[in-house]
Amino acid sequence: MKGVYQVLRGKPVGMTLFEVLISFSIFMLIVSILPVVFSLLNQKQEDMISYEEHILFLAQLQLDFRNGDSFWTNHNNTILYFNRPTDNSTIQFEMYQDKVRRRVNRTGHEVYLQNVKSMNVQSFDYGIVITLTSKNGATLHSTIVHPSFLPWGYSDG
């Protein structure tokens, strides 16, 4: 009767260097493909205006708009202007490439919104209506009422 040692001694039970290299190559191939797969699964639409960006844009616009005493648009309804009485400056929101930017006294370049195909601003006695169209065709409408129209007025304090 043969012992366990004699049975195992006759058969190779360890891994050879070749088997280790093949296993490592397969492992590296799988690991190198995973980031590509995850990026495809996690891909968002880059040509749309996100909800968070739109809300932040409106909040920043309202803050500037409420501090202005008068507002108007250009003849194409594509640029919003208003005066800031604290320093007598003119603030404008306009399209620049695929972005909505803010400029003060026709200088500067603060990007407030991206991936915008078109912006239309309509000026009324009570305030403004902004229509934004994203690159993918989604349309967002927003109405901002100027504090001078409100019967009780507006104050920051």
PDB file of C-alpha atoms in Angstrom:
ATOM      1  CA  MET A   1       0.000   0.000   0.000  1.00  0.00           C
ATOM      2  CA  LYS A   2       1.295   3.413  -1.001  1.00  0.00           C
ATOM      3  CA  GLY A   3       1.286   6.351   1.344  1.00  0.00           C
ATOM      4  CA  VAL A   4      -0.013   9.813   0.607  1.00  0.00           C
ATOM      5  CA  TYR A   5       3.494  11.120   0.080  1.00  0.00           C
ATOM      6  CA  GLN A   6       4.238   8.546  -2.574  1.00  0.00           C
ATOM      7  CA  VAL A   7       0.981   9.271  -4.466  1.00  0.00           C
ATOM      8  CA  LEU A   8       1.509  13.034  -4.486  1.00  0.00           C
ATOM      9  CA  ARG A   9       5.190  12.764  -5.299  1.00  0.00           C
ATOM     10  CA  GLY A  10       4.444  11.212  -8.646  1.00  0.00           C
ATOM     11  CA  LYS A  11       2.055  14.024  -9.773  1.00  0.00           C
ATOM     12  CA  PRO A  12       2.940  17.692 -10.111  1.00  0.00           C
ATOM     13  CA  VAL A  13       0.678  19.620  -7.736  1.00  0.00           C
ATOM     14  CA  GLY A  14       2.185  23.100  -7.889  1.00  0.00           C
ATOM     15  CA  MET A  15       1.635  25.838 -10.453  1.00  0.00           C
ATOM     16  CA  THR A  16       4.337  26.391 -12.985  1.00  0.00           C
ATOM     17  CA  LEU A  17       5.629  29.853 -13.859  1.00  0.00           C
ATOM     18  CA  PHE A  18       3.873  29.623 -17.229  1.00  0.00           C
ATOM     19  CA  GLU A  19       0.488  29.056 -15.562  1.00  0.00           C
ATOM     20  CA  VAL A  20       1.068  32.014 -13.244  1.00  0.00           C
ATOM     21  CA  LEU A  21       1.884  34.277 -16.196  1.00  0.00           C
ATOM     22  CA  ILE A  22      -1.233  33.174 -18.098  1.00  0.00           C
ATOM     23  CA  SER A  23      -3.437  33.749 -15.028  1.00  0.00           C
ATOM     24  CA  PHE A  24      -1.900  37.167 -14.418  1.00  0.00           C
ATOM     25  CA  SER A  25      -2.397  38.153 -18.076  1.00  0.00           C
ATOM     26  CA  ILE A  26      -6.082  37.210 -17.960  1.00  0.00           C
ATOM     27  CA  PHE A  27      -6.518  39.118 -14.695  1.00  0.00           C
ATOM     28  CA  MET A  28      -4.854  42.242 -16.132  1.00  0.00           C
ATOM     29  CA  LEU A  29      -7.024  42.053 -19.256  1.00  0.00           C
ATOM     30  CA  ILE A  30     -10.206  41.942 -17.166  1.00  0.00           C
ATOM     31  CA  VAL A  31      -9.038  44.758 -14.886  1.00  0.00           C
ATOM     32  CA  SER A  32      -8.113  46.983 -17.844  1.00  0.00           C
ATOM     33  CA  ILE A  33     -11.571  46.562 -19.421  1.00  0.00           C
ATOM     34  CA  LEU A  34     -13.523  47.410 -16.238  1.00  0.00           C
ATOM     35  CA  PRO A  35     -12.977  51.224 -16.309  1.00  0.00           C
ATOM     36  CA  VAL A  36     -14.262  51.404 -19.888  1.00  0.00           C
ATOM     37  CA  VAL A  37     -17.353  49.392 -18.979  1.00  0.00           C
ATOM     38  CA  PHE A  38     -18.034  51.534 -15.893  1.00  0.00           C
ATOM     39  CA  SER A  39     -17.605  54.776 -17.827  1.00  0.00           C
ATOM     40  CA  LEU A  40     -20.101  53.593 -20.445  1.00  0.00           C
ATOM     41  CA  LEU A  41     -22.598  52.623 -17.760  1.00  0.00           C
ATOM     42  CA  ASN A  42     -22.156  55.896 -15.889  1.00  0.00           C
ATOM     43  CA  GLN A  43     -22.312  58.147 -18.944  1.00  0.00           C
ATOM     44  CA  LYS A  44     -24.713  61.086 -18.677  1.00  0.00           C
ATOM     45  CA  GLN A  45     -26.008  63.274 -21.449  1.00  0.00           C
ATOM     46  CA  GLU A  46     -23.517  66.084 -21.873  1.00  0.00           C
ATOM     47  CA  ASP A  47     -25.752  68.154 -24.121  1.00  0.00           C
ATOM     48  CA  MET A  48     -28.469  68.952 -21.611  1.00  0.00           C
ATOM     49  CA  ILE A  49     -28.884  71.537 -18.873  1.00  0.00           C
ATOM     50  CA  SER A  50     -28.937  69.775 -15.535  1.00  0.00           C
ATOM     51  CA  TYR A  51     -31.663  70.584 -13.037  1.00  0.00           C
ATOM     52  CA  GLU A  52     -29.153  71.708 -10.409  1.00  0.00           C
ATOM     53  CA  GLU A  53     -27.377  74.069 -12.821  1.00  0.00           C
ATOM     54  CA  HIS A  54     -30.692  75.595 -13.879  1.00  0.00           C
ATOM     55  CA  ILE A  55     -31.794  76.206 -10.276  1.00  0.00           C
ATOM     56  CA  LEU A  56     -28.417  77.716  -9.386  1.00  0.00           C
ATOM     57  CA  PHE A  57     -28.562  79.956 -12.474  1.00  0.00           C
ATOM     58  CA  LEU A  58     -32.024  81.218 -11.496  1.00  0.00           C
ATOM     59  CA  ALA A  59     -30.958  81.867  -7.900  1.00  0.00           C
ATOM     60  CA  GLN A  60     -27.937  83.888  -8.996  1.00  0.00           C
ATOM     61  CA  LEU A  61     -29.950  85.752 -11.620  1.00  0.00           C
ATOM     62  CA  GLN A  62     -32.683  86.595  -9.097  1.00  0.00           C
ATOM     63  CA  LEU A  63     -30.124  87.932  -6.648  1.00  0.00           C
ATOM     64  CA  ASP A  64     -28.721  90.328  -9.242  1.00  0.00           C
ATOM     65  CA  PHE A  65     -32.155  91.107 -10.678  1.00  0.00           C
ATOM     66  CA  ARG A  66     -33.640  92.095  -7.309  1.00  0.00           C
ATOM     67  CA  ASN A  67     -30.776  94.482  -6.622  1.00  0.00           C
ATOM     68  CA  GLY A  68     -31.286  96.250  -9.953  1.00  0.00           C
ATOM     69  CA  ASP A  69     -33.627  99.201 -10.283  1.00  0.00           C
ATOM     70  CA  SER A  70     -34.444  98.945 -14.012  1.00  0.00           C
ATOM     71  CA  PHE A  71     -34.238  96.189 -16.612  1.00  0.00           C
ATOM     72  CA  TRP A  72     -34.577  95.825 -20.374  1.00  0.00           C
ATOM     73  CA  THR A  73     -33.621  93.539 -23.260  1.00  0.00           C
ATOM     74  CA  ASN A  74     -32.069  94.139 -26.652  1.00  0.00           C
ATOM     75  CA  HIS A  75     -34.267  94.206 -29.775  1.00  0.00           C
ATOM     76  CA  ASN A  76     -33.706  90.456 -30.390  1.00  0.00           C
ATOM     77  CA  ASN A  77     -34.673  89.518 -26.803  1.00  0.00           C
ATOM     78  CA  THR A  78     -31.389  87.647 -26.412  1.00  0.00           C
ATOM     79  CA  ILE A  79     -29.588  89.871 -23.893  1.00  0.00           C
ATOM     80  CA  LEU A  80     -30.914  90.936 -20.486  1.00  0.00           C
ATOM     81  CA  TYR A  81     -29.654  94.244 -19.090  1.00  0.00           C
ATOM     82  CA  PHE A  82     -30.270  95.872 -15.734  1.00  0.00           C
ATOM     83  CA  ASN A  83     -28.798  98.698 -13.718  1.00  0.00           C
ATOM     84  CA  ARG A  84     -27.279  98.156 -10.302  1.00  0.00           C
ATOM     85  CA  PRO A  85     -27.725 101.420  -8.371  1.00  0.00           C
ATOM     86  CA  THR A  86     -25.141 100.670  -5.679  1.00  0.00           C
ATOM     87  CA  ASP A  87     -22.228 101.299  -8.051  1.00  0.00           C
ATOM     88  CA  ASN A  88     -24.040 102.562 -11.196  1.00  0.00           C
ATOM     89  CA  SER A  89     -22.983  99.553 -13.228  1.00  0.00           C
ATOM     90  CA  THR A  90     -24.873  97.802 -16.011  1.00  0.00           C
ATOM     91  CA  ILE A  91     -25.133  94.033 -15.731  1.00  0.00           C
ATOM     92  CA  GLN A  92     -25.938  91.901 -18.742  1.00  0.00           C
ATOM     93  CA  PHE A  93     -26.739  88.225 -19.215  1.00  0.00           C
ATOM     94  CA  GLU A  94     -26.080  87.010 -22.743  1.00  0.00           C
ATOM     95  CA  MET A  95     -25.327  83.962 -24.863  1.00  0.00           C
ATOM     96  CA  TYR A  96     -21.682  83.281 -25.640  1.00  0.00           C
ATOM     97  CA  GLN A  97     -21.087  80.158 -27.745  1.00  0.00           C
ATOM     98  CA  ASP A  98     -23.080  77.486 -25.854  1.00  0.00           C
ATOM     99  CA  LYS A  99     -22.972  79.319 -22.527  1.00  0.00           C
ATOM    100  CA  VAL A 100     -24.955  81.990 -20.719  1.00  0.00           C
ATOM    101  CA  ARG A 101     -22.538  84.482 -19.255  1.00  0.00           C
ATOM    102  CA  ARG A 102     -22.739  87.508 -16.994  1.00  0.00           C
ATOM    103  CA  ARG A 103     -20.854  90.704 -17.725  1.00  0.00           C
ATOM    104  CA  VAL A 104     -20.571  93.925 -15.761  1.00  0.00           C
ATOM    105  CA  ASN A 105     -20.147  97.135 -17.775  1.00  0.00           C
ATOM    106  CA  ARG A 106     -19.408  95.034 -20.871  1.00  0.00           C
ATOM    107  CA  THR A 107     -16.345  93.477 -19.242  1.00  0.00           C
ATOM    108  CA  GLY A 108     -15.714  90.091 -17.690  1.00  0.00           C
ATOM    109  CA  HIS A 109     -16.831  86.589 -18.481  1.00  0.00           C
ATOM    110  CA  GLU A 110     -18.662  84.739 -15.710  1.00  0.00           C
ATOM    111  CA  VAL A 111     -20.215  81.536 -17.032  1.00  0.00           C
ATOM    112  CA  TYR A 112     -23.563  80.933 -15.362  1.00  0.00           C
ATOM    113  CA  LEU A 113     -24.953  78.107 -17.514  1.00  0.00           C
ATOM    114  CA  GLN A 114     -23.582  75.662 -20.098  1.00  0.00           C
ATOM    115  CA  ASN A 115     -24.930  73.502 -22.940  1.00  0.00           C
ATOM    116  CA  VAL A 116     -27.445  76.152 -24.010  1.00  0.00           C
ATOM    117  CA  LYS A 117     -28.617  76.272 -27.617  1.00  0.00           C
ATOM    118  CA  SER A 118     -30.656  79.463 -27.313  1.00  0.00           C
ATOM    119  CA  MET A 119     -31.831  81.994 -24.747  1.00  0.00           C
ATOM    120  CA  ASN A 120     -34.858  84.239 -25.139  1.00  0.00           C
ATOM    121  CA  VAL A 121     -35.680  86.930 -22.564  1.00  0.00           C
ATOM    122  CA  GLN A 122     -38.999  88.754 -22.645  1.00  0.00           C
ATOM    123  CA  SER A 123     -39.343  91.908 -20.594  1.00  0.00           C
ATOM    124  CA  PHE A 124     -42.700  92.811 -19.046  1.00  0.00           C
ATOM    125  CA  ASP A 125     -43.813  95.457 -16.548  1.00  0.00           C
ATOM    126  CA  TYR A 126     -43.791  92.896 -13.752  1.00  0.00           C
ATOM    127  CA  GLY A 127     -40.450  91.251 -14.584  1.00  0.00           C
ATOM    128  CA  ILE A 128     -38.944  88.865 -17.095  1.00  0.00           C
ATOM    129  CA  VAL A 129     -39.667  85.495 -18.661  1.00  0.00           C
ATOM    130  CA  ILE A 130     -36.599  83.490 -19.664  1.00  0.00           C
ATOM    131  CA  THR A 131     -36.807  80.610 -22.123  1.00  0.00           C
ATOM    132  CA  LEU A 132     -33.725  78.412 -22.358  1.00  0.00           C
ATOM    133  CA  THR A 133     -33.293  75.660 -24.931  1.00  0.00           C
ATOM    134  CA  SER A 134     -30.583  73.084 -24.314  1.00  0.00           C
ATOM    135  CA  LYS A 135     -28.505  71.409 -27.005  1.00  0.00           C
ATOM    136  CA  ASN A 136     -30.682  68.307 -26.872  1.00  0.00           C
ATOM    137  CA  GLY A 137     -33.854  70.360 -27.466  1.00  0.00           C
ATOM    138  CA  ALA A 138     -35.275  70.512 -23.934  1.00  0.00           C
ATOM    139  CA  THR A 139     -36.937  73.850 -23.149  1.00  0.00           C
ATOM    140  CA  LEU A 140     -37.001  75.502 -19.728  1.00  0.00           C
ATOM    141  CA  HIS A 141     -39.280  78.477 -18.944  1.00  0.00           C
ATOM    142  CA  SER A 142     -38.763  80.685 -15.898  1.00  0.00           C
ATOM    143  CA  THR A 143     -40.526  83.810 -14.683  1.00  0.00           C
ATOM    144  CA  ILE A 144     -38.858  86.282 -12.341  1.00  0.00           C
ATOM    145  CA  VAL A 145     -40.946  89.063 -10.812  1.00  0.00           C
ATOM    146  CA  HIS A 146     -39.150  92.329 -10.087  1.00  0.00           C
ATOM    147  CA  PRO A 147     -39.579  93.626  -6.515  1.00  0.00           C
ATOM    148  CA  SER A 148     -40.717  97.048  -7.747  1.00  0.00           C
ATOM    149  CA  PHE A 149     -43.888  95.384  -9.063  1.00  0.00           C
ATOM    150  CA  LEU A 150     -44.789  93.835  -5.699  1.00  0.00           C
ATOM    151  CA  PRO A 151     -47.176  95.966  -3.610  1.00  0.00           C
ATOM    152  CA  TRP A 152     -45.235  95.368  -0.386  1.00  0.00           C
ATOM    153  CA  GLY A 153     -41.820  95.911  -1.995  1.00  0.00           C
ATOM    154  CA  TYR A 154     -38.716  93.936  -1.302  1.00  0.00           C
ATOM    155  CA  SER A 155     -35.896  94.243   1.165  1.00  0.00           C
ATOM    156  CA  ASP A 156     -32.923  92.034   1.925  1.00  0.00           C
ATOM    157  CA  GLY A 157     -33.223  92.602   5.682  1.00  0.00           C
TER     158      GLY A 157
END
